[in-house]
Coordinates of N, CA and C in Angstrom, one line a residue:
M1 N 194.9 41.6 -25.6 CA 195.1 42.8 -24.7 C 195.7 42.3 -23.4
K2 N 196.7 43.0 -23.0 CA 197.4 42.7 -21.7 C 196.6 43.3 -20.6
Y3 N 196.8 42.7 -19.4 CA 196.2 43.2 -18.2 C 196.8 44.5 -17.8
T4 N 196.0 45.5 -17.5 CA 196.5 46.8 -17.2 C 196.4 47.2 -15.7
G5 N 196.1 46.3 -14.9 CA 196.0 46.5 -13.5 C 194.6 46.8 -13.1
G6 N 194.4 47.3 -11.9 CA 193.1 47.6 -11.4 C 192.6 46.4 -10.5
P7 N 191.5 46.6 -9.8 CA 191.0 45.6 -9.0 C 190.6 44.3 -9.8
M8 N 190.9 43.2 -9.2 CA 190.6 41.9 -9.8 C 189.3 41.4 -9.3
T9 N 188.7 40.6 -10.1 CA 187.5 39.9 -9.6 C 188.0 38.8 -8.6
E10 N 187.1 38.4 -7.8 CA 187.4 37.3 -6.8 C 187.9 36.1 -7.6
A11 N 187.2 35.8 -8.7 CA 187.6 34.6 -9.4 C 189.0 34.7 -10.0
M12 N 189.4 35.9 -10.5 CA 190.8 36.1 -11.0 C 191.8 35.9 -9.9
Y13 N 191.5 36.5 -8.8 CA 192.4 36.4 -7.6 C 192.7 35.0 -7.2
Y14 N 191.6 34.2 -7.1 CA 191.8 32.8 -6.6 C 192.4 31.9 -7.7
V15 N 192.1 32.2 -8.9 CA 192.8 31.4 -10.0 C 194.3 31.7 -10.0
L16 N 194.7 32.9 -9.9 CA 196.1 33.3 -9.9 C 196.8 32.7 -8.7
L17 N 196.1 32.8 -7.5 CA 196.7 32.4 -6.3 C 196.9 30.8 -6.3
T18 N 196.0 30.1 -6.8 CA 196.2 28.7 -6.9 C 197.1 28.2 -8.0
L19 N 197.3 29.1 -9.0 CA 198.3 28.8 -10.1 C 199.7 29.0 -9.7
M20 N 199.9 29.4 -8.4 CA 201.3 29.4 -7.9 C 201.9 28.0 -8.0
N21 N 201.0 27.0 -8.1 CA 201.4 25.7 -8.4 C 200.7 25.3 -9.7
P22 N 201.4 24.9 -10.8 CA 200.7 24.6 -12.1 C 199.6 23.6 -11.9
S23 N 198.5 23.7 -12.6 CA 197.4 22.8 -12.4 C 196.5 22.8 -13.7
H24 N 195.6 21.9 -13.7 CA 194.6 21.8 -14.8 C 193.3 22.2 -14.2
G25 N 192.3 22.3 -15.0 CA 191.0 22.8 -14.6 C 190.4 22.2 -13.4
Y26 N 190.2 20.9 -13.4 CA 189.6 20.2 -12.2 C 190.4 20.4 -10.9
G27 N 191.8 20.4 -11.1 CA 192.7 20.6 -10.0 C 192.5 22.0 -9.4
L28 N 192.3 23.0 -10.3 CA 192.2 24.3 -9.9 C 190.9 24.5 -9.1
M29 N 189.8 23.9 -9.6 CA 188.6 24.0 -8.8 C 188.7 23.5 -7.4
Q30 N 189.4 22.3 -7.3 CA 189.6 21.8 -5.9 C 190.5 22.6 -5.1
A31 N 191.6 23.2 -5.7 CA 192.5 24.0 -5.0 C 191.9 25.3 -4.5
I32 N 191.0 25.9 -5.3 CA 190.3 27.1 -4.9 C 189.4 26.9 -3.7
T33 N 188.7 25.8 -3.8 CA 187.8 25.4 -2.6 C 188.6 25.3 -1.4
K34 N 189.8 24.6 -1.5 CA 190.6 24.3 -0.3 C 191.3 25.6 0.2
V35 N 191.8 26.4 -0.7 CA 192.5 27.6 -0.2 C 191.6 28.7 0.4
S36 N 190.3 28.6 -0.1 CA 189.3 29.6 0.4 C 188.5 29.0 1.6
N37 N 189.0 27.8 2.1 CA 188.3 27.1 3.2 C 186.8 26.8 2.9
G38 N 186.6 26.5 1.6 CA 185.2 26.2 1.2 C 184.3 27.3 0.9
R39 N 184.8 28.6 1.1 CA 184.0 29.7 0.8 C 183.7 29.9 -0.6
V40 N 184.7 29.6 -1.5 CA 184.5 29.8 -2.9 C 184.5 28.4 -3.6
N41 N 183.4 28.1 -4.3 CA 183.3 26.9 -5.1 C 183.1 27.3 -6.5
M42 N 184.1 27.3 -7.3 CA 184.0 27.8 -8.7 C 183.6 26.7 -9.6
G43 N 182.6 27.0 -10.4 CA 182.1 26.1 -11.4 C 182.9 26.1 -12.7
P44 N 182.8 25.1 -13.6 CA 183.6 25.1 -14.8 C 183.3 26.3 -15.7
G45 N 182.1 26.7 -15.8 CA 181.8 27.9 -16.7 C 182.6 29.1 -16.3
T46 N 182.6 29.4 -15.0 CA 183.3 30.6 -14.5 C 184.8 30.4 -14.7
L47 N 185.3 29.2 -14.3 CA 186.7 28.9 -14.3 C 187.3 29.1 -15.8
Y48 N 186.6 28.4 -16.7 CA 187.2 28.4 -18.1 C 187.0 29.8 -18.7
G49 N 186.0 30.6 -18.3 CA 185.9 31.9 -18.8 C 187.1 32.8 -18.3
V50 N 187.4 32.6 -17.0 CA 188.5 33.4 -16.4 C 189.8 32.9 -17.0
L51 N 190.0 31.6 -17.2 CA 191.2 31.1 -17.7 C 191.5 31.7 -19.1
A52 N 190.4 31.8 -19.9 CA 190.6 32.3 -21.3 C 190.9 33.8 -21.2
R53 N 190.3 34.5 -20.3 CA 190.6 36.0 -20.2 C 192.0 36.2 -19.7
M54 N 192.4 35.4 -18.8 CA 193.8 35.6 -18.2 C 194.9 35.2 -19.2
Q55 N 194.6 34.2 -20.0 CA 195.5 33.8 -21.1 C 195.7 35.0 -22.1
K56 N 194.6 35.6 -22.4 CA 194.6 36.7 -23.3 C 195.3 37.9 -22.8
D57 N 195.2 38.1 -21.4 CA 195.9 39.2 -20.8 C 197.3 38.8 -20.4
E58 N 197.7 37.6 -20.7 CA 199.1 37.1 -20.5 C 199.5 37.0 -19.0
L59 N 198.4 36.7 -18.2 CA 198.7 36.5 -16.8 C 199.0 35.1 -16.5
I60 N 198.5 34.2 -17.4 CA 198.8 32.8 -17.3 C 199.1 32.3 -18.7
E61 N 199.7 31.1 -18.7 CA 199.9 30.4 -20.0 C 199.7 28.9 -19.9
L62 N 199.5 28.3 -21.1 CA 199.4 26.9 -21.1 C 200.8 26.3 -21.0
A63 N 200.9 25.3 -20.1 CA 202.2 24.7 -19.9 C 202.2 23.3 -20.6
D64 N 201.0 22.7 -20.7 CA 200.9 21.4 -21.3 C 199.5 21.1 -21.7
D65 N 199.4 20.4 -22.8 CA 198.1 20.0 -23.3 C 198.2 18.6 -23.9
D66 N 197.8 17.6 -23.1 CA 198.0 16.2 -23.6 C 196.8 15.7 -24.3
G67 N 195.9 16.6 -24.7 CA 194.7 16.2 -25.4 C 193.5 15.9 -24.5
R68 N 193.8 15.6 -23.2 CA 192.7 15.4 -22.2 C 192.7 16.5 -21.2
R69 N 193.9 17.0 -20.9 CA 194.0 18.0 -19.8 C 194.9 19.1 -20.3
K70 N 194.5 20.3 -20.0 CA 195.4 21.5 -20.2 C 195.9 21.9 -18.8
T71 N 197.2 22.0 -18.7 CA 197.8 22.5 -17.5 C 198.3 23.9 -17.7
Y72 N 197.9 24.8 -16.7 CA 198.2 26.2 -16.8 C 199.3 26.6 -15.7
V73 N 200.0 27.6 -16.0 CA 201.0 28.2 -15.1 C 200.8 29.7 -15.1
I74 N 201.2 30.3 -13.9 CA 201.1 31.7 -13.8 C 202.4 32.3 -14.5
T75 N 202.3 33.4 -15.2 CA 203.4 34.1 -15.8 C 204.1 35.1 -14.8
V76 N 205.2 35.6 -15.2 CA 205.8 36.6 -14.4 C 204.9 37.8 -14.2
D77 N 204.3 38.2 -15.3 CA 203.3 39.4 -15.2 C 202.1 39.0 -14.3
G78 N 201.7 37.7 -14.3 CA 200.6 37.3 -13.5 C 200.9 37.3 -12.0
E79 N 202.2 36.9 -11.7 CA 202.6 36.9 -10.3 C 202.7 38.3 -9.8
L80 N 203.2 39.2 -10.7 CA 203.3 40.6 -10.3 C 201.9 41.2 -10.0
A81 N 201.0 40.9 -10.9 CA 199.6 41.4 -10.7 C 199.0 40.8 -9.5
L82 N 199.2 39.6 -9.2 CA 198.7 38.9 -8.0 C 199.2 39.6 -6.7
R83 N 200.5 39.9 -6.7 CA 201.2 40.5 -5.6 C 200.7 42.0 -5.4
Q84 N 200.4 42.7 -6.5 CA 199.9 44.0 -6.4 C 198.5 44.0 -5.8
E85 N 197.7 43.0 -6.3 CA 196.3 42.9 -5.8 C 196.3 42.5 -4.3
Y86 N 197.2 41.6 -3.9 CA 197.3 41.3 -2.5 C 197.6 42.5 -1.6
Q87 N 198.6 43.3 -2.1 CA 198.9 44.6 -1.3 C 197.7 45.5 -1.3
R88 N 197.0 45.6 -2.4 CA 195.8 46.5 -2.4 C 194.8 46.0 -1.3
L89 N 194.5 44.7 -1.3 CA 193.6 44.1 -0.4 C 194.0 44.2 1.0
A90 N 195.3 44.0 1.3 CA 195.9 44.2 2.6 C 195.7 45.6 3.1
A91 N 196.0 46.6 2.3 CA 195.8 48.0 2.7 C 194.4 48.3 3.0
M92 N 193.4 47.7 2.2 CA 192.0 47.9 2.5 C 191.6 47.3 3.9
L93 N 192.2 46.1 4.1 CA 191.9 45.4 5.4 C 192.4 46.3 6.6
E94 N 193.6 46.8 6.4 CA 194.2 47.6 7.4 C 193.4 48.9 7.7
D95 N 192.9 49.5 6.6 CA 192.1 50.7 6.7 C 190.8 50.3 7.5
G96 N 190.3 49.2 7.3 CA 189.1 48.7 7.9 C 189.2 48.4 9.4
A97 N 190.5 48.5 9.9 CA 190.7 48.2 11.3 C 189.8 49.1 12.2
L98 N 189.5 50.2 11.7 CA 188.6 51.1 12.5 C 187.3 50.4 12.9
L99 N 186.8 49.6 12.1 CA 185.6 48.8 12.4 C 185.8 47.9 13.6
R100 N 187.0 47.2 13.6 CA 187.2 46.3 14.7 C 187.4 47.0 16.0
E101 N 188.0 48.2 16.0 CA 188.2 49.0 17.2 C 187.0 49.7 17.7
G102 N 185.9 49.7 16.8 CA 184.7 50.4 17.2 C 184.8 51.9 17.1
D103 N 185.8 52.4 16.4 CA 186.0 53.8 16.2 C 185.4 54.2 14.9
G104 N 184.2 54.6 14.8 CA 183.6 55.0 13.6 C 183.8 56.5 13.2
D105 N 184.7 57.2 14.0 CA 184.8 58.6 13.7 C 186.0 58.9 12.8
A106 N 186.2 58.1 11.8 CA 187.3 58.3 10.8 C 187.3 59.6 10.1

């Protein structure tokens, strides 16, 4: 089943974001921690579940499997979905500017 859009989980977003550079599982976990400034520490169970789902949805694909490590890459559809999610999140952040301005009379 291909991905049909809609809000992504935080795990999906960070996996796609870090797969802008091809990587293997352990590298992805480190990259996610780094790109989120330590806010997100993804464990192997979560990571490999998300990777399997995103492969099925054709958002990522296996680039290499040397028997020890599987290297994943983002697909064109995956990058499009990531950019759409980024735009959705940016719009929500912009809408929330009312909170920063202290204007709760929206």
